[in-house]
């Protein structure tokens, strides 16, 4: 299997897994079937959508490939039947969610790189793709977006992007740089989940507003 | 009156009605005049704006026709005087809101169809146009967006789009397909309001996060 | 120093000041360093980003000039050390925030004017640029956006835009119109902060939803 088609398969696995866990969370908040489908779509496809709108990279992925939207909706609706299975396979889904984070990050870097944007924007594009789906999900669920606060979520995206683009800049073979970055990000994320690692908080608590 | 100008009149009636009811809700939440104008604009014009940004369909409607923004602002400000009337004419405004939902949906389908997008995206474009104004209003008012949860709001948009595009695909005369879809959506929405119909909830309540 | 480079310096001062005060507010809400950086970036650069997406004015400012993102991030991170200083220099920062409001407004008007958009859209573009950063910050912090409710924030942006474009339309020298508008806006905002001026609320409290 070529590098490109392997990434494509990983992307499809990731959006399906993100849609299913988002559907589970939305369903537990008392949303109806329609709300569950909206939350699943926004979580799975929102990061890439925000990135493409900010970079004027049209048409959006799911507009060009409406089958992605189909996969996400089928995955979300299947949660009605599969919820007990997902809960039992919690570890698998946490792994797939971590895989999604690094896959989305690498794809986001690739999109900005192909547009010949500066390195800082390439890294930012990876982070936006990796994290914005979860931020939008939290906003629509009426929660303060906590994703980038917990278990190094955004930090993993940053490190994945830095290692990937750093390796590429230093002339490392593309596939090696990509796999190293994704492997490192994945391990870091899984360790952070296991040990409950957080980023240091911000200490100042003086009076302001 | 031609089909096109009838739709244009219905669109103007819909944005004015949506602006007035949104202004009423915002005013009752203690917003000042400026906040009321923002909420009214976002509710009346936000669905089309989100659609156009996602589909890269520029310039936006209200940028090309700033008079739409003017109608919305005058409608919002008039609520300071007309609020008691709107409350008295509650049924009329619920009817106009339902009309807005089906009109926005059909216009959203038309925009995506004119861009030669796939059928699934045409339906999604109708639903985004019909529902996103209310979602943005709820976010800005600090509420979990409940619109698509209550009284089949989003379901009506989906059915309207499906009947409209399904009819067109089957070779039904355009005006007939459009009027049937809008009529069916309108009746369904009004019945849902009258009888308090909701979509079935999502039953799973097990432990996840 | 030319008019243009003076505006550029004022813009840089404004985004740095907005990033620092936003970082302070975010840090006091218990966000970690990453969250503080996101909130600072969104507050300082979000208004221009929303304007550019709505007007299809690409590439976005911070994509073309990634150094802006760098200034904002350095400013946000420096708050960890400088927080006590910012609190002591509260008046200076309130002044810089007010400066940011009028500078963003004038830049927003200029962008829309350069695109030959109608006058109402030019004014709206100024207001979107001036106020949307704060609205996004409030949404991401889980607060109902109150910015345009308090101390004439949005009203100052409106008046600045009206005086600036009104003066230009009446043939007043460009620099004079700009400085008058910004000076008037700045004074109005500072007076509003000092005296706690609010816009009148919306009185109707009858039953609706």
Coordinates of C-alpha atoms in Angstrom, one line a residue, chain B residues 16 23 29 38 46 52 100 149 194 205:
Chain B
X16 CA -37.9 40.5 8.8
X23 CA -34.9 40.7 18.8
X29 CA -32.4 38.4 28.0
X38 CA -26.4 41.8 16.5
X46 CA -26.4 33.9 9.6
X52 CA -21.8 30.9 1.5
X100 CA -38.7 31.2 6.9
X149 CA -33.8 19.3 19.1
X194 CA -49.1 22.4 17.9
X205 CA -26.8 6.6 29.4

